[in-house]
mmCIF file of C-alpha atoms in Angstrom:
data_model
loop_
_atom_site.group_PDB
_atom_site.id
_atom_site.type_symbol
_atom_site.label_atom_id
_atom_site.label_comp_id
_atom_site.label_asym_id
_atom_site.label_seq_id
_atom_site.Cartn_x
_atom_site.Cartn_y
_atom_site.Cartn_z
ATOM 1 C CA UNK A 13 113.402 103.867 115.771
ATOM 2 C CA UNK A 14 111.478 100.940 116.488
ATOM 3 C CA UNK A 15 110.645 97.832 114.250
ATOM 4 C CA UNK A 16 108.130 95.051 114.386
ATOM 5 C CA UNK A 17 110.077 91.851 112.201
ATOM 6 C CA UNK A 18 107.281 89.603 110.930
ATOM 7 C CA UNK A 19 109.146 85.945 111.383
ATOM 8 C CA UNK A 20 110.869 87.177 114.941
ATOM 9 C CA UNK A 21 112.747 83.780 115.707
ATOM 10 C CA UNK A 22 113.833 83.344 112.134
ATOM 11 C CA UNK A 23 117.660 82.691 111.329
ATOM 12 C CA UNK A 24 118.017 86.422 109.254
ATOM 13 C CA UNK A 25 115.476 88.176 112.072
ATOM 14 C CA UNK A 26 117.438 87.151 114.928
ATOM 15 C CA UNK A 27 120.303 88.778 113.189
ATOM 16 C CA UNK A 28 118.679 91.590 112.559
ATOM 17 C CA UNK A 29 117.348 91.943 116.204
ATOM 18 C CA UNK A 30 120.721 91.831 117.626
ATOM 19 C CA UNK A 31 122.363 94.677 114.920
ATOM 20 C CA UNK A 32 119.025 97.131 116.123
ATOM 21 C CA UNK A 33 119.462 96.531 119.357
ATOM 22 C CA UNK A 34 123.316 96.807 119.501
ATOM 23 C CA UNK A 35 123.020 100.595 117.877
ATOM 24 C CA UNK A 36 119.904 101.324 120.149
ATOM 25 C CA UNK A 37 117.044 100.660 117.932
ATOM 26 C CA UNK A 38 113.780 99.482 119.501
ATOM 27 C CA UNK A 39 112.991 96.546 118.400
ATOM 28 C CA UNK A 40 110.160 93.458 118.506
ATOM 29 C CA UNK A 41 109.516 90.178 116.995
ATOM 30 C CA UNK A 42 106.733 88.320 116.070
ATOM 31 C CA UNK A 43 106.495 84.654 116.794
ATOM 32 C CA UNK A 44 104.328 82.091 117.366
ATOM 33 C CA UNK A 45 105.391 80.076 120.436
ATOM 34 C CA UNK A 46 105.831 81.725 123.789
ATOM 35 C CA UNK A 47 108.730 79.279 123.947
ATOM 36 C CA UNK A 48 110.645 81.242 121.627
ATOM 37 C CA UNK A 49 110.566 84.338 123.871
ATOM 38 C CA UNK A 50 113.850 83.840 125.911
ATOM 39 C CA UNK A 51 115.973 83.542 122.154
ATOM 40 C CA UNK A 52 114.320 87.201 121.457
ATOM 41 C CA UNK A 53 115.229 88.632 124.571
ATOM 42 C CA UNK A 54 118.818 87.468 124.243
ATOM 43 C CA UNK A 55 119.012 89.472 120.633
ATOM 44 C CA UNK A 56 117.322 92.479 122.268
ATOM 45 C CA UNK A 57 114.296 92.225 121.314
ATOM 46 C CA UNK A 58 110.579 92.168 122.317
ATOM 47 C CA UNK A 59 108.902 89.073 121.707
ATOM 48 C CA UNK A 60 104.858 89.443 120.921
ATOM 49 C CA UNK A 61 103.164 86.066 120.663
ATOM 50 C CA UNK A 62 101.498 86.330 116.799
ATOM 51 C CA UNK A 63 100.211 83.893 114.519
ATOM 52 C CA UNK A 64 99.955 85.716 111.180
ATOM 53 C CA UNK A 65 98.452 82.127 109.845
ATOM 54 C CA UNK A 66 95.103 82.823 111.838
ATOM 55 C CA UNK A 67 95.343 86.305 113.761
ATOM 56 C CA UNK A 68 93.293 88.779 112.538
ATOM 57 C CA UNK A 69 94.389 91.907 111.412
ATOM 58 C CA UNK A 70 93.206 94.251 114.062
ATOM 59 C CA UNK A 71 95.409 91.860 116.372
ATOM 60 C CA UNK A 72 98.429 92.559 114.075
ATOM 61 C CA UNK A 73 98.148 95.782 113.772
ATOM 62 C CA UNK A 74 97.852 96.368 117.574
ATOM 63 C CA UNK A 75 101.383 94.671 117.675
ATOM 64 C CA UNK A 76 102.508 97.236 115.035
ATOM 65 C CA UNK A 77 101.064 100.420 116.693
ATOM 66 C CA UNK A 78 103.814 102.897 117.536
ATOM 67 C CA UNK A 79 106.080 101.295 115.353
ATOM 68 C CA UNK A 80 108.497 103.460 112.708
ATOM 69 C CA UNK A 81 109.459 100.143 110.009
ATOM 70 C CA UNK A 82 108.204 96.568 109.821
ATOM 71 C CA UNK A 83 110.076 93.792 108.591
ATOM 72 C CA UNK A 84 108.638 90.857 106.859
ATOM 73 C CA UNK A 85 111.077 87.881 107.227
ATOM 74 C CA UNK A 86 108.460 85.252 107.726
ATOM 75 C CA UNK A 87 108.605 82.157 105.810
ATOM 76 C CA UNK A 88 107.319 78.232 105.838
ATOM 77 C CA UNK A 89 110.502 77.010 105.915
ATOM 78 C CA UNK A 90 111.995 73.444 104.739
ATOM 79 C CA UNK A 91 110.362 70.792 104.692
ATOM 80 C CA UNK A 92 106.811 72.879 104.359
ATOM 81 C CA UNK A 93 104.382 71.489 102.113
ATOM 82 C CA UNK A 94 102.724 73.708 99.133
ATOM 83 C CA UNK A 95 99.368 74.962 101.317
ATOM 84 C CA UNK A 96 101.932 76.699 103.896
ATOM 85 C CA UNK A 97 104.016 78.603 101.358
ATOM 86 C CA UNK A 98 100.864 79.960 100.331
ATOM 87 C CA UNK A 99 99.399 80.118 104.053
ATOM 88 C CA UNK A 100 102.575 81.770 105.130
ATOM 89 C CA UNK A 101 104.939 83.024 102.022
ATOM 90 C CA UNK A 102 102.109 84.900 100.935
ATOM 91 C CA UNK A 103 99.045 85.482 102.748
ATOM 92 C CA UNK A 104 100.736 86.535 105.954
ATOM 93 C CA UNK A 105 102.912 88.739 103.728
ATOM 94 C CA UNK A 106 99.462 90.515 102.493
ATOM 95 C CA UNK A 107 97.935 90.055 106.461
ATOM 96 C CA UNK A 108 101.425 92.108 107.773
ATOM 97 C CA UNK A 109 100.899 94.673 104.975
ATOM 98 C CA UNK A 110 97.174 95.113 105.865
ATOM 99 C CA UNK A 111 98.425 95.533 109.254
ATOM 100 C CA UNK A 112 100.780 98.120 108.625
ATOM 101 C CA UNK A 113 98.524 100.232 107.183
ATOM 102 C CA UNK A 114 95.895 100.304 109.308
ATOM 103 C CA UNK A 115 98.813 101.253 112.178
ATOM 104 C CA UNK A 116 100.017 103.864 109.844
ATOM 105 C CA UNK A 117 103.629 102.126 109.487
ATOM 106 C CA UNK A 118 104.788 103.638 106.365
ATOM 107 C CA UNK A 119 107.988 101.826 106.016
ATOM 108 C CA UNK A 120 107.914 97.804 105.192
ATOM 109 C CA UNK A 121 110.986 95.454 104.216
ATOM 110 C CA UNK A 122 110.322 92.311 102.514
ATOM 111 C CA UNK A 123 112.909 89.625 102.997
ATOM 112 C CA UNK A 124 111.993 87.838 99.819
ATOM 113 C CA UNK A 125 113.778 85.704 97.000
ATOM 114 C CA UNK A 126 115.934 85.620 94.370
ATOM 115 C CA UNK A 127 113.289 84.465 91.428
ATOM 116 C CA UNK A 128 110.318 85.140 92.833
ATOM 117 C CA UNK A 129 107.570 85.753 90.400
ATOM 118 C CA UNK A 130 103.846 85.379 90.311
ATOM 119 C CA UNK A 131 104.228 83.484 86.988
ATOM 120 C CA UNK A 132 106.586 81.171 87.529
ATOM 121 C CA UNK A 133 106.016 78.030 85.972
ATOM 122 C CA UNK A 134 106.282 74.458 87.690
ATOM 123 C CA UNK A 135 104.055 71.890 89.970
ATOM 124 C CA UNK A 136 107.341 71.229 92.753
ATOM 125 C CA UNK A 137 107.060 72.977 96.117
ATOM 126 C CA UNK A 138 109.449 75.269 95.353
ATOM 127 C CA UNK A 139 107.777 76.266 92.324
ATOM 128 C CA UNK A 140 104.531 77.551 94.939
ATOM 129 C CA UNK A 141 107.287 78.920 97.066
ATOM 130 C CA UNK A 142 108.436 81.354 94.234
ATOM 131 C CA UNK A 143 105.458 81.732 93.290
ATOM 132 C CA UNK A 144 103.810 83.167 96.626
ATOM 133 C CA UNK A 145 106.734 84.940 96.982
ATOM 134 C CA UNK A 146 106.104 86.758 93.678
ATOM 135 C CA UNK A 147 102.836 87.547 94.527
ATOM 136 C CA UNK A 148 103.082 88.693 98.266
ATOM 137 C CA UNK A 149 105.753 91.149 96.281
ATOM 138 C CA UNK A 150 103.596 92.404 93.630
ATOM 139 C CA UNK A 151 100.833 92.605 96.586
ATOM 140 C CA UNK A 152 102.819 94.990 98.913
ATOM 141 C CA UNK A 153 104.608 96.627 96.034
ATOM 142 C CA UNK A 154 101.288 97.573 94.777
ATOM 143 C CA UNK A 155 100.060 99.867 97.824
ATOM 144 C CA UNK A 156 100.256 103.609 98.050
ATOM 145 C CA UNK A 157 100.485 103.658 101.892
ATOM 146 C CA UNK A 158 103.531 102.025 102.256
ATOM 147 C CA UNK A 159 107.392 102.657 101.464
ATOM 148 C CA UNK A 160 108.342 99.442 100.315
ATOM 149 C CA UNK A 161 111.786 97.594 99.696
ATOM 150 C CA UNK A 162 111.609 94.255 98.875
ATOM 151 C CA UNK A 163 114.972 92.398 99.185
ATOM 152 C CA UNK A 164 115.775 89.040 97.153
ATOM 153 C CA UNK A 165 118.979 87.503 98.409
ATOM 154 C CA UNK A 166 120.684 84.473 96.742
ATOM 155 C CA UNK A 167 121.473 81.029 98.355
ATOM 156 C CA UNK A 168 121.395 81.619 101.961
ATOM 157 C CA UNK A 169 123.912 80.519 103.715
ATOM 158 C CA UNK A 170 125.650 80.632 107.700
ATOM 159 C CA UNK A 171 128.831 82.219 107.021
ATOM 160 C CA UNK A 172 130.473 85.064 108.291
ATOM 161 C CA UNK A 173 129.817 87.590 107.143
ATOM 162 C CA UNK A 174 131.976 89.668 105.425
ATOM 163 C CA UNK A 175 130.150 92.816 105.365
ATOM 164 C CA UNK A 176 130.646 93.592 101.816
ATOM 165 C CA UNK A 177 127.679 92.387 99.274
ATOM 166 C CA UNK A 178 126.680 92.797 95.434
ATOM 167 C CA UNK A 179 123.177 94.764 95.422
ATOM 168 C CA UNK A 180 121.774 95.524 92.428
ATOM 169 C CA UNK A 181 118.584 95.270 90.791
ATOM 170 C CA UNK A 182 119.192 91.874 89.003
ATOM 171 C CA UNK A 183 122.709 89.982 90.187
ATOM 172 C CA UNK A 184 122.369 86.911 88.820
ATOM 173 C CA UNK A 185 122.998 84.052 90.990
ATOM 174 C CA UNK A 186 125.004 83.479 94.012
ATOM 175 C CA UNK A 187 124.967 82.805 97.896
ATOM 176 C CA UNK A 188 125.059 85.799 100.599
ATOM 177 C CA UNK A 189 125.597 84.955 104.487
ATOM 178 C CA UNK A 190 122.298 85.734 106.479
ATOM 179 C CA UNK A 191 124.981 88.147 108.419
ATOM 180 C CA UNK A 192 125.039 90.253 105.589
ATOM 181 C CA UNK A 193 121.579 89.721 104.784
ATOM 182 C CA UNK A 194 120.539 91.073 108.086
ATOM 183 C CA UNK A 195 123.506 94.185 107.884
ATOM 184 C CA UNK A 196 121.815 94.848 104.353
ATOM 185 C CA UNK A 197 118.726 95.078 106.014
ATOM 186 C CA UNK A 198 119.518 97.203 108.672
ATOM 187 C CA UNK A 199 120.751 99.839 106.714
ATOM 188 C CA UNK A 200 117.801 99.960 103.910
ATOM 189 C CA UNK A 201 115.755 100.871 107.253
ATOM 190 C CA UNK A 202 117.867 103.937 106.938
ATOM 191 C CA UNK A 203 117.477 104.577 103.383
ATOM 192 C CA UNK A 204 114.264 105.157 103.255
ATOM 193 C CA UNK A 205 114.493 106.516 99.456
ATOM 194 C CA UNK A 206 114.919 103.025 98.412
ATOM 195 C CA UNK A 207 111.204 102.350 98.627
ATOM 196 C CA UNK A 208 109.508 100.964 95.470
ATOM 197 C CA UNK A 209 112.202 99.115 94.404
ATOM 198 C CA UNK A 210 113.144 95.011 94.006
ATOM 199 C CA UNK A 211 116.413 94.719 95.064
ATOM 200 C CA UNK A 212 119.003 91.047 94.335
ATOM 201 C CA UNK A 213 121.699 90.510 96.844
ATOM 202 C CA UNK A 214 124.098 88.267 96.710
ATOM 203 C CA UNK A 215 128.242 88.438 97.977
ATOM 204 C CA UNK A 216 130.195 90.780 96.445
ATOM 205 C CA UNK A 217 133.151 93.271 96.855
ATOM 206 C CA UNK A 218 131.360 96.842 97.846
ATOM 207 C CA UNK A 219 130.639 97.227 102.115
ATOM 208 C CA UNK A 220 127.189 97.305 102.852
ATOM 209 C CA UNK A 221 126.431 101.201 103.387
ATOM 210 C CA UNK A 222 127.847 101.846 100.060
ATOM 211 C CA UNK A 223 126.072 99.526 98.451
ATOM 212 C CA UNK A 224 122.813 100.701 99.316
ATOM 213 C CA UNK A 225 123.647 104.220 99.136
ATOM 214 C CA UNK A 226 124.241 103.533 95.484
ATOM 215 C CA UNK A 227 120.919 101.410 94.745
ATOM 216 C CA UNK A 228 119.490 104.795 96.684
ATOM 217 C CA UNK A 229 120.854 107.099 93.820
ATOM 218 C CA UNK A 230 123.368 109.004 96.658
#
């Protein structure tokens, strides 16, 4: 299999890098500094140069051509202000998407979060964050030519992880380790017959394969 992660250099895509390359998955990240290319390669992964804030989408979707999944785990980050969650959060979200279909990638992962909704009320930065996160959701959700499973973990945090999670369709709060974020997402790449649904994740006592075999209906 080979995947194109949206958000290569990212803290949860560098995980998820090294897990597909460790079992012999292709795999290639997006990024937009050449700078981060040696950080990539260490994971085991391709790095292609990308700026999904002003690449067009032919130039996207020449990155994804070939591909079997794509991964969106792209995101403004701290310390962002309100234009670049929308900029980034959601409009590359949509951009990726676009891309994806017009390379025929069928499967797409969203790494998204817990309370995102296009509705959600407030004026603070992280209010737009949710916010563009809801709607880059609903966006990609939306479209018949891709197999979509958007993920929504809790309080990230840099733990180790423990390989065991709580995945369900609503949790309720908590933290998950980006280890297990990034073990959760390997194995939804897998389970392809979770696409369509919105998916909470947060610690928990069930290993990761059986919880998403569950959420799967297996």
């Amino acid at each position: 299999m080979r995947t194109v992660i949206a958000g290569g250099h990212g803290r949860i895509a560098l995980r998820l890098e090294r897990l597909l390359a460790a079992r012999g998955d292709e795999v290639a990240g997006l990024v937009r500094h050449p700078g981060q290319g040696d950080d990539l390669r260490a994971a085991g992964a391709e790095p292609l140069v990308c700026d999904l804030e002003s690449a067009p989408v032919e130039e996207v979707a020449a990155h994804l051509a070939g591909a079997d999944a794509a991964v969106f785990a792209a995101g403004a980050g701290p310390g962002s202000g309100a234009d670049r969650k929308d900029t980034v959060d959601r409009a590359a979200a949509v951009l990726f998407a676009d891309a994806a279909e017009r390379a025929g990638v069928r499967r797409f992962l969203v790494v998204s979060s817990m309370g995102a909704d296009p509705g959600h009320r407030g004026d603070e930065v992280f209010d737009v964050y949710l916010r563009a996160k809801g709607a880059a959701d609903a966006d990609v959700l939306a479209r018949a030519g891709l197999d979509v499973t958007v993920l929504r973990p809790g309080a990230l945090t840099d733990d180790p992880g423990t390989g065991r999670v709580r995945l369900e369709a609503s949790t309720g709060r908590g933290g998950v380790s980006r280890d297990d974020v990034a073990a959760v997402l390997a194995e939804l790449l897998d389970t392809p017959a979770t696409a369509g649904l919105t998916l909470e994740l947060v610690a928990g006592p069930t290993p990761v394969a059986v919880a998403v075999k569950a959420v799967a209906g297996n």
